[in-house]
PDB file of C-alpha atoms and ligand atoms in Angstrom:
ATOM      1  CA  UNK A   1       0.000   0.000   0.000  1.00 95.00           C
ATOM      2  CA  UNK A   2       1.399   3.497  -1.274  1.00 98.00           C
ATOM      3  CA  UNK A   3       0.024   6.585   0.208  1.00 98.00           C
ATOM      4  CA  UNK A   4       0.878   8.919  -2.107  1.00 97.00           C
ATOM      5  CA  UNK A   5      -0.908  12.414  -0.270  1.00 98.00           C
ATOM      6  CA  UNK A   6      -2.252  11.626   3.090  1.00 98.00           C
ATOM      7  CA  UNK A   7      -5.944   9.561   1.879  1.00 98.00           C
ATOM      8  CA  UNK A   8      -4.459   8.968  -2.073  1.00 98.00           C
ATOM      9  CA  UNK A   9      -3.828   5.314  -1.720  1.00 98.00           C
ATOM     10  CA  UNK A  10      -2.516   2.816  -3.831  1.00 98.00           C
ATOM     11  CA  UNK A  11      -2.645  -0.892  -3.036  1.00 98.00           C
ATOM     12  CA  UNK A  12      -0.964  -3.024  -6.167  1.00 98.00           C
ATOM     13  CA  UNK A  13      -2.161  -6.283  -6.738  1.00 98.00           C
ATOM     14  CA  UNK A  14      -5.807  -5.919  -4.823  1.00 98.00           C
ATOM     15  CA  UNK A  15      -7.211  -8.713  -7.017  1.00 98.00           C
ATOM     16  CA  UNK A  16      -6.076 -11.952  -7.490  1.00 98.00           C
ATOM     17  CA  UNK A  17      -6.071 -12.986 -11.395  1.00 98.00           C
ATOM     18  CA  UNK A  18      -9.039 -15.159 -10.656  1.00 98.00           C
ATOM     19  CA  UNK A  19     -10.994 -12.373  -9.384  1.00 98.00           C
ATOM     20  CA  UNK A  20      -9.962 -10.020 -12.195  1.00 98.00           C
ATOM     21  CA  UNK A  21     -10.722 -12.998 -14.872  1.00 98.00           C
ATOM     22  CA  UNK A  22     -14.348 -13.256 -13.362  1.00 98.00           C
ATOM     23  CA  UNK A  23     -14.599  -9.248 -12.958  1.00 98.00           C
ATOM     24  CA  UNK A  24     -14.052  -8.561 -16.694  1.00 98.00           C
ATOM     25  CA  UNK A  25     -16.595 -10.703 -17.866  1.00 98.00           C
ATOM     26  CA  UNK A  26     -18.765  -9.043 -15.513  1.00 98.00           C
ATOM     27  CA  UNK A  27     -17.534  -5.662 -16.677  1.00 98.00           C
ATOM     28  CA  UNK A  28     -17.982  -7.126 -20.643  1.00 98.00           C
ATOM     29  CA  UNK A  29     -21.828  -8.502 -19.485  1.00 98.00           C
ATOM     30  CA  UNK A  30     -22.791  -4.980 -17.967  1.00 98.00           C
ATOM     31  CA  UNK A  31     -21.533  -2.982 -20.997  1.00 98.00           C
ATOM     32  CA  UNK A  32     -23.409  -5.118 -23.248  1.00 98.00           C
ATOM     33  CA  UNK A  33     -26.524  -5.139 -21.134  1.00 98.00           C
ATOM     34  CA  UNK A  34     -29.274  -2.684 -21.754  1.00 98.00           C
ATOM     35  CA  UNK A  35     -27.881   0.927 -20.552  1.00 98.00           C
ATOM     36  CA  UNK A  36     -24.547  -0.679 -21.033  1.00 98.00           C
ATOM     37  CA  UNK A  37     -21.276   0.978 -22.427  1.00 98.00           C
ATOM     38  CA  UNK A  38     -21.273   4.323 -24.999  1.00 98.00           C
ATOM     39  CA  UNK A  39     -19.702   7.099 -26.140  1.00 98.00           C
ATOM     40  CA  UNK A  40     -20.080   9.715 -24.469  1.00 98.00           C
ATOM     41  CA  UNK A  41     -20.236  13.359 -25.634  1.00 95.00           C
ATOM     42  CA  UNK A  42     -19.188  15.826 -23.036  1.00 92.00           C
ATOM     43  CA  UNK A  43     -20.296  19.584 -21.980  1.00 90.00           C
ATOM     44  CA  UNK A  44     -18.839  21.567 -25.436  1.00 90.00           C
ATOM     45  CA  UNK A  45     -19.398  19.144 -28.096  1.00 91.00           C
ATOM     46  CA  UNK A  46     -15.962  16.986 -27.316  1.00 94.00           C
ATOM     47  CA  UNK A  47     -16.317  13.192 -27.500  1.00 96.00           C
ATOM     48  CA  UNK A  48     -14.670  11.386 -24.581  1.00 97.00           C
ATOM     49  CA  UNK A  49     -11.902   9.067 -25.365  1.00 98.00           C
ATOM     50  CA  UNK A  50     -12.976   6.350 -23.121  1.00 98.00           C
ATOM     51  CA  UNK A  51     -16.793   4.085 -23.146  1.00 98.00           C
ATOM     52  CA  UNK A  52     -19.205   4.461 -20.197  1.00 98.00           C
ATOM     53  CA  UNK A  53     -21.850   2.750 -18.617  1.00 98.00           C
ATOM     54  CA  UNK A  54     -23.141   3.887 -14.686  1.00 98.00           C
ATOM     55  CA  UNK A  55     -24.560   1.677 -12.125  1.00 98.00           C
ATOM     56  CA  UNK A  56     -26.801   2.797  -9.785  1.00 98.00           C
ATOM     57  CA  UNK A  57     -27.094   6.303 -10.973  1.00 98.00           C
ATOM     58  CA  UNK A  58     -25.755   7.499 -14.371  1.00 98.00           C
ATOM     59  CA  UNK A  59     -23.846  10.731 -14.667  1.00 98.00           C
ATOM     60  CA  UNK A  60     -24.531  13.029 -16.744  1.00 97.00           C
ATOM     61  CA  UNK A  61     -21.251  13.842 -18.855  1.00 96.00           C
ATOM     62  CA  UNK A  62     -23.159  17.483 -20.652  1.00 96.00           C
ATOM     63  CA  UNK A  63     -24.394  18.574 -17.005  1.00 95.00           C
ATOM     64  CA  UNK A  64     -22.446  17.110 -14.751  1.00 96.00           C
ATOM     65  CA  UNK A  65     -25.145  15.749 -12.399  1.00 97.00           C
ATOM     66  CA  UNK A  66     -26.321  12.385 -11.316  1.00 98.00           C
ATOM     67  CA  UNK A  67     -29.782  11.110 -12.809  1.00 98.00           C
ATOM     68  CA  UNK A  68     -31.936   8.024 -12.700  1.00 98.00           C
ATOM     69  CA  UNK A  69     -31.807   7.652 -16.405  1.00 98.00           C
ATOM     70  CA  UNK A  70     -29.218   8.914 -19.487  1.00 98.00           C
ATOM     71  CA  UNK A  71     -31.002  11.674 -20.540  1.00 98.00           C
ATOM     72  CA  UNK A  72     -27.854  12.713 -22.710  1.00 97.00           C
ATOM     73  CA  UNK A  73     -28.772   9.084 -24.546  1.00 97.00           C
ATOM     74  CA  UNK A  74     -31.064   6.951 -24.574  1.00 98.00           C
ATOM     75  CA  UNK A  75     -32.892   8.075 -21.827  1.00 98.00           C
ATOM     76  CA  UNK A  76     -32.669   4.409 -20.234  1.00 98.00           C
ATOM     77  CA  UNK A  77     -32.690   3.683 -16.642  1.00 98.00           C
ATOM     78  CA  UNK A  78     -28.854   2.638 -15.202  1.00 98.00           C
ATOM     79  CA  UNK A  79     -28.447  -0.280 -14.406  1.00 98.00           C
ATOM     80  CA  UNK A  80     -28.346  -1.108 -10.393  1.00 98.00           C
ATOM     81  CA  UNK A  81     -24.978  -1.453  -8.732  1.00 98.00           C
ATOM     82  CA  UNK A  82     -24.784  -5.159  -8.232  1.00 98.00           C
ATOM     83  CA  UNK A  83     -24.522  -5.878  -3.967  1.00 98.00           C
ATOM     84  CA  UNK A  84     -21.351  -8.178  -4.709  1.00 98.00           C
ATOM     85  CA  UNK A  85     -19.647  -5.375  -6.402  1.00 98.00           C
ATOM     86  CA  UNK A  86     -20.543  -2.783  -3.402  1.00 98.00           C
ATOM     87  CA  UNK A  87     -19.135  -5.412  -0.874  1.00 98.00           C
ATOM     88  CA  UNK A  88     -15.954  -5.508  -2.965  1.00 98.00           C
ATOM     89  CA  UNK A  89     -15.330  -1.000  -3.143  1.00 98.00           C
ATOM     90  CA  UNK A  90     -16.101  -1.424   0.691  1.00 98.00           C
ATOM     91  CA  UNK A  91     -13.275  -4.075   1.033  1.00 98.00           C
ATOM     92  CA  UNK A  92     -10.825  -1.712  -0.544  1.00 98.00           C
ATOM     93  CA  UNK A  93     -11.788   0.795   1.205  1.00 98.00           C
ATOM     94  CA  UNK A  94     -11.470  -0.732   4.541  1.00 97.00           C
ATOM     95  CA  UNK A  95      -8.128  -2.029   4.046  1.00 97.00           C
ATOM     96  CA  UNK A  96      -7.124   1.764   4.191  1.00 98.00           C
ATOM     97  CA  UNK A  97      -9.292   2.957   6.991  1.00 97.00           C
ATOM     98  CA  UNK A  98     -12.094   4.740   5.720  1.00 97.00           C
ATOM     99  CA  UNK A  99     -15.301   3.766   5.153  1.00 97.00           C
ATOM    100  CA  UNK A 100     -17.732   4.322   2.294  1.00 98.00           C
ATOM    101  CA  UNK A 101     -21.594   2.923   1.369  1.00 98.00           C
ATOM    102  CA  UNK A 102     -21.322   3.165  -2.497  1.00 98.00           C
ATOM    103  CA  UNK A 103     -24.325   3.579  -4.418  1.00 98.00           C
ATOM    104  CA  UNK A 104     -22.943   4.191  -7.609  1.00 98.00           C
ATOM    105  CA  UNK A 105     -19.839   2.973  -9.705  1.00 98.00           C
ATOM    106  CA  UNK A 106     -18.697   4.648 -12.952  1.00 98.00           C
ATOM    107  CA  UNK A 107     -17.655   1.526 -15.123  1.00 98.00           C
ATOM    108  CA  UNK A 108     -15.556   2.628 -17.895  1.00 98.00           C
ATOM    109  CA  UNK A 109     -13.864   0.912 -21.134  1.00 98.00           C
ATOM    110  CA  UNK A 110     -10.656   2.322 -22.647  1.00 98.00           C
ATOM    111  CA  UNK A 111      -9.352   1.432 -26.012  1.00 98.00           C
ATOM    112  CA  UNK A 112      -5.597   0.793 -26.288  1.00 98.00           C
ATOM    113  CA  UNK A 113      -5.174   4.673 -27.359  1.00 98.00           C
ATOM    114  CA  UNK A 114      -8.151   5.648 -24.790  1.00 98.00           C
ATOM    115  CA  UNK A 115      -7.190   8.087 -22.118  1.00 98.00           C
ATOM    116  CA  UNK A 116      -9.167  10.517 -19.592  1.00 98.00           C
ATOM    117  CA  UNK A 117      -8.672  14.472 -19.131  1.00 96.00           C
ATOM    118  CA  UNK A 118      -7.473  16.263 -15.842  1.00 97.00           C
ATOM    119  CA  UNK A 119     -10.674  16.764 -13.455  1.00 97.00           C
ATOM    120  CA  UNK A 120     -12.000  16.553 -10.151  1.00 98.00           C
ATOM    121  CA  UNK A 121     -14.879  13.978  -8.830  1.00 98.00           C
ATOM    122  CA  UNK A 122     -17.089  16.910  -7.425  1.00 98.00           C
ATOM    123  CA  UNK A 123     -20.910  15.783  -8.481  1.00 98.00           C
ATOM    124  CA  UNK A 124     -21.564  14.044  -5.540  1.00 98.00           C
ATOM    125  CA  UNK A 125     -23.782  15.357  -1.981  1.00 98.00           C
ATOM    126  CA  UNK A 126     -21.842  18.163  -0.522  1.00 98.00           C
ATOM    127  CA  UNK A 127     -22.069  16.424   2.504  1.00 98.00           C
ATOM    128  CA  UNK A 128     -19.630  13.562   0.949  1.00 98.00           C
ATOM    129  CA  UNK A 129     -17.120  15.395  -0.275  1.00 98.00           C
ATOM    130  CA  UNK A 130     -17.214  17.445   3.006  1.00 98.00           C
ATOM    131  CA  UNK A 131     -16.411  14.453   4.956  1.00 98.00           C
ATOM    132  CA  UNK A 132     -13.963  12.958   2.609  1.00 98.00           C
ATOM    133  CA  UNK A 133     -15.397   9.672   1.948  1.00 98.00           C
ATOM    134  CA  UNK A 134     -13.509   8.201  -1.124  1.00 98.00           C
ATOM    135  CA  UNK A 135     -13.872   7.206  -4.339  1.00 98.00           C
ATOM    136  CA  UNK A 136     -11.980   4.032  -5.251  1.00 98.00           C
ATOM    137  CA  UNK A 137     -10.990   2.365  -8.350  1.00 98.00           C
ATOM    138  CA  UNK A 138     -10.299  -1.036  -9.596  1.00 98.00           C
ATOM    139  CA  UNK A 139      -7.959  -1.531 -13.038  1.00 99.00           C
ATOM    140  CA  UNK A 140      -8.591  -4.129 -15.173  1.00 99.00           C
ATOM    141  CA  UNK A 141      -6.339  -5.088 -18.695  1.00 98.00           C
ATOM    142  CA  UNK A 142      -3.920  -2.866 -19.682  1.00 98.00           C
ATOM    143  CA  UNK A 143      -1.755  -1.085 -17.338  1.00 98.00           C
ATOM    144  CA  UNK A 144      -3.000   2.883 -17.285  1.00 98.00           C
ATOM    145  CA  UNK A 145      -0.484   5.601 -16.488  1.00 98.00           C
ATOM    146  CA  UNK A 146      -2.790   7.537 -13.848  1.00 98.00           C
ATOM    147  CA  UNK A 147      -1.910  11.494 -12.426  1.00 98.00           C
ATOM    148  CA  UNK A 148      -2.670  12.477  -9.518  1.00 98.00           C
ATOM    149  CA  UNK A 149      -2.173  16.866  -8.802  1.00 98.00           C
ATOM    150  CA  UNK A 150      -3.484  18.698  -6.283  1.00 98.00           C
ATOM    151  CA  UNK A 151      -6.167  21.649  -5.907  1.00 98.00           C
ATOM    152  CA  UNK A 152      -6.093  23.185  -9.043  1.00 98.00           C
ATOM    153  CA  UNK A 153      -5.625  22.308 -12.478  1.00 97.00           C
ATOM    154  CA  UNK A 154      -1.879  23.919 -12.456  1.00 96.00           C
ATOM    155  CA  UNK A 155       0.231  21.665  -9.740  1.00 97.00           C
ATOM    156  CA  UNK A 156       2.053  19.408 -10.160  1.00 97.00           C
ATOM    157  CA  UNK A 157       1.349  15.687 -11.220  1.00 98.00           C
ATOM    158  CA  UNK A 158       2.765  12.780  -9.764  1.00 97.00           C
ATOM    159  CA  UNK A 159       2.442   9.378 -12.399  1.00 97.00           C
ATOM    160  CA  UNK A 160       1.533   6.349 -10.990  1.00 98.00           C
ATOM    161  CA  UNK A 161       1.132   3.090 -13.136  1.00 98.00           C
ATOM    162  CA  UNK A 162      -1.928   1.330 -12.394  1.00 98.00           C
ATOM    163  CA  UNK A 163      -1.721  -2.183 -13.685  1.00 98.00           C
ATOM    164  CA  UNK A 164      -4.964  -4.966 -14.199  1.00 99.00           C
ATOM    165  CA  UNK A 165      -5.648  -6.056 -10.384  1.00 98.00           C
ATOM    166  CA  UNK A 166      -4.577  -2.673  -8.552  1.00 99.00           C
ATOM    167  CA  UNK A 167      -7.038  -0.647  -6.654  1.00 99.00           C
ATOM    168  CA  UNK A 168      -6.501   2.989  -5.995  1.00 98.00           C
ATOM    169  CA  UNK A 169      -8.427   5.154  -2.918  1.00 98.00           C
ATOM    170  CA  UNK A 170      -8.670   8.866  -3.403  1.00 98.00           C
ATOM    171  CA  UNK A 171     -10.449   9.942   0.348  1.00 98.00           C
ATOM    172  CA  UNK A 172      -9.974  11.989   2.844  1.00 98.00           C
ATOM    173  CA  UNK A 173      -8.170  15.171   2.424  1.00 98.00           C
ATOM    174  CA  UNK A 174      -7.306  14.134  -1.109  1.00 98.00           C
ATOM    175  CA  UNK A 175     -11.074  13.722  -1.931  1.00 98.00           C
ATOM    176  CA  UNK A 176     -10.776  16.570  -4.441  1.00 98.00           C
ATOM    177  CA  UNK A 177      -7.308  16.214  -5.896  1.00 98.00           C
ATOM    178  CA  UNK A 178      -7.144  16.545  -9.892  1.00 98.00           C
ATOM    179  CA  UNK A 179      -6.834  13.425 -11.420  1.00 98.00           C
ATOM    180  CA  UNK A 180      -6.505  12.206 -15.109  1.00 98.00           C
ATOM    181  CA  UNK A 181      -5.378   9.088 -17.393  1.00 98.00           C
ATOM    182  CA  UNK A 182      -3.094   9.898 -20.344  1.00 98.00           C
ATOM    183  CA  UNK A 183      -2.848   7.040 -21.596  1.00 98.00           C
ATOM    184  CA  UNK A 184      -2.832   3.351 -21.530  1.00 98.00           C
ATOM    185  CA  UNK A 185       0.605   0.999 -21.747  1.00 98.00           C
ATOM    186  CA  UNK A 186      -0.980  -1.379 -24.365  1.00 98.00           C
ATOM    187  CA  UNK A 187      -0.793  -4.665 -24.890  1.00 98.00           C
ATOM    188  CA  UNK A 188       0.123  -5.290 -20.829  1.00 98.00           C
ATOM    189  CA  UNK A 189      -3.198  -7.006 -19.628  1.00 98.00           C
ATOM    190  CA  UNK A 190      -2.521 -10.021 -18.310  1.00 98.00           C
ATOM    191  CA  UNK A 191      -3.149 -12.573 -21.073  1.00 98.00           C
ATOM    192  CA  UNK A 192      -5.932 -14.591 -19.176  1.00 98.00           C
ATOM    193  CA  UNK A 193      -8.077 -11.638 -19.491  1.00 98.00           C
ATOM    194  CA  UNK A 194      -8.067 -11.574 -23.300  1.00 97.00           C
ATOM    195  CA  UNK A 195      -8.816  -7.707 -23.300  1.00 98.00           C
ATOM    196  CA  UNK A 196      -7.031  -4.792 -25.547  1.00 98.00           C
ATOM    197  CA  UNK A 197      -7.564  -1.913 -23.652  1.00 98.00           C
ATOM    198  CA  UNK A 198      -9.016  -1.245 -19.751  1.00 98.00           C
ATOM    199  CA  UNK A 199     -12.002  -1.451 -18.009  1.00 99.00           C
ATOM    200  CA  UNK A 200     -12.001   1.075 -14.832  1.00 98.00           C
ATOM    201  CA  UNK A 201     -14.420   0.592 -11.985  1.00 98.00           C
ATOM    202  CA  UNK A 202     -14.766   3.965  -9.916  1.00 98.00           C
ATOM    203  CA  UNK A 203     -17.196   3.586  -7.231  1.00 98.00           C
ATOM    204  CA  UNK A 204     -18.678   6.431  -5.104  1.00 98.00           C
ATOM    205  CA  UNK A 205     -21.283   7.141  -2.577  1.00 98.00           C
ATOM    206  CA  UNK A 206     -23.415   9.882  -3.925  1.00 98.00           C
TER     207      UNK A 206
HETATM  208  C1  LIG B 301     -11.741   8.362 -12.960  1.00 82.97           C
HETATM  209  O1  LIG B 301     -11.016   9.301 -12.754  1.00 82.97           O
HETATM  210  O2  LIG B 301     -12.946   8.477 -12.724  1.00 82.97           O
HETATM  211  C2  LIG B 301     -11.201   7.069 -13.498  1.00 82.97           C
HETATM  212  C3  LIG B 301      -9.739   6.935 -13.282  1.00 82.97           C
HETATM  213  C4  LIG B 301      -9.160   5.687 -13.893  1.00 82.97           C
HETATM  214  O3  LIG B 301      -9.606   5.260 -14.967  1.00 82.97           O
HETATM  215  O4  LIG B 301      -8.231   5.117 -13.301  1.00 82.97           O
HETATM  216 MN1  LIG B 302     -12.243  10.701 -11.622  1.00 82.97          MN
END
């Protein structure tokens, strides 16, 4: 376990290869579900650079809210967030000290050339972010180069690698750090997951 700023944890090799084997077909299941993965277009026209598909409540990528159903789509209702996958953000996020009840998880799919801008997680209650309860992430497939900065958009970035099975808890004081992916480092999932690109798991209480 890495603690990178006080509550910005990393903890390598969370899941064992079985449990990241059984995880992506869950991931590939949900995305082709009903309300599964798409393409997103953001606030300003811009398409993102990664697939998405919410569980529990969708967020809204044009107004930056959380809603029942993608009214920037299809206007489907998200899927729920499956109870196994709850137990299993809780698990990480014991393992570091904090404590969270997620309701929602952001499931995304990058291709190999896939990446994700500098922002903040800052949709959620007021009351969550006050009290720093985390977000946490799970990596699956290819290994992501991940930066973490601080406050604002201008500090400096630190790189981590986040590789298929690593979790990483951004919580407490660190709740609102910047945070981006520029890029993947293709063609390193572990073969037994057969995937080209990454599936992310972000899970949050709202
Ligand atoms: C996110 O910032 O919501 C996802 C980060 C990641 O893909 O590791
Ligand atoms: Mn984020």
């Amino acid at each position: 376990m890495h603690e990178i700023h006080p509550g910005a944890i990393h903890l390598p090799s969370f899941l064992s290869l079985d449990e990241q084997v059984t995880l992506v077909a869950r991931c590939r299941a949900l995305g082709s579900a009903p309300a599964g993965l798409y393409r997103p277009t953001v606030r300003g026209g811009g398409r993102m650079h990664v697939d998405l598909c919410c569980l529990g409540m969708h967020w809204n990528p044009v107004e930056y809210r959380y809603e029942a159903v993608r009214s920037d789509h299809d206007g489907l209702p998200v899927q729920p967030l499956p109870s196994d996958l709850a137990a299993l953000a809780r698990r990480v996020v014991e393992a570091t000290g904090m404590t969270i009840a997620p309701d929602i998880c952001l499931m995304t799919f990058y291709p190999e050339d896939g990446g994700l801008g500098l922002h903040q997680d800052k949709d959620e209650r007021p009351e969550t972010l006050a009290a720093g309860v985390p977000i946490v992430s799970l990596s699956l497939g290819d290994s992501a180069r991940f930066r973490v900065g601080g406050f604002r958009r201008k500090e400096p970035l630190e790189t981590v690698v986040l590789a298929s099975g690593d979790a990483f808890v951004l919580g407490g004081p660190s709740r609102l750090r910047y945070h981006g992916v520029p890029g993947l480092l293709a063609g390193t999932a572990p073969a037994a997951l057969r995937l080209a690109g990454r599936f992310n798991l972000s899970f949050r209480q709202y």
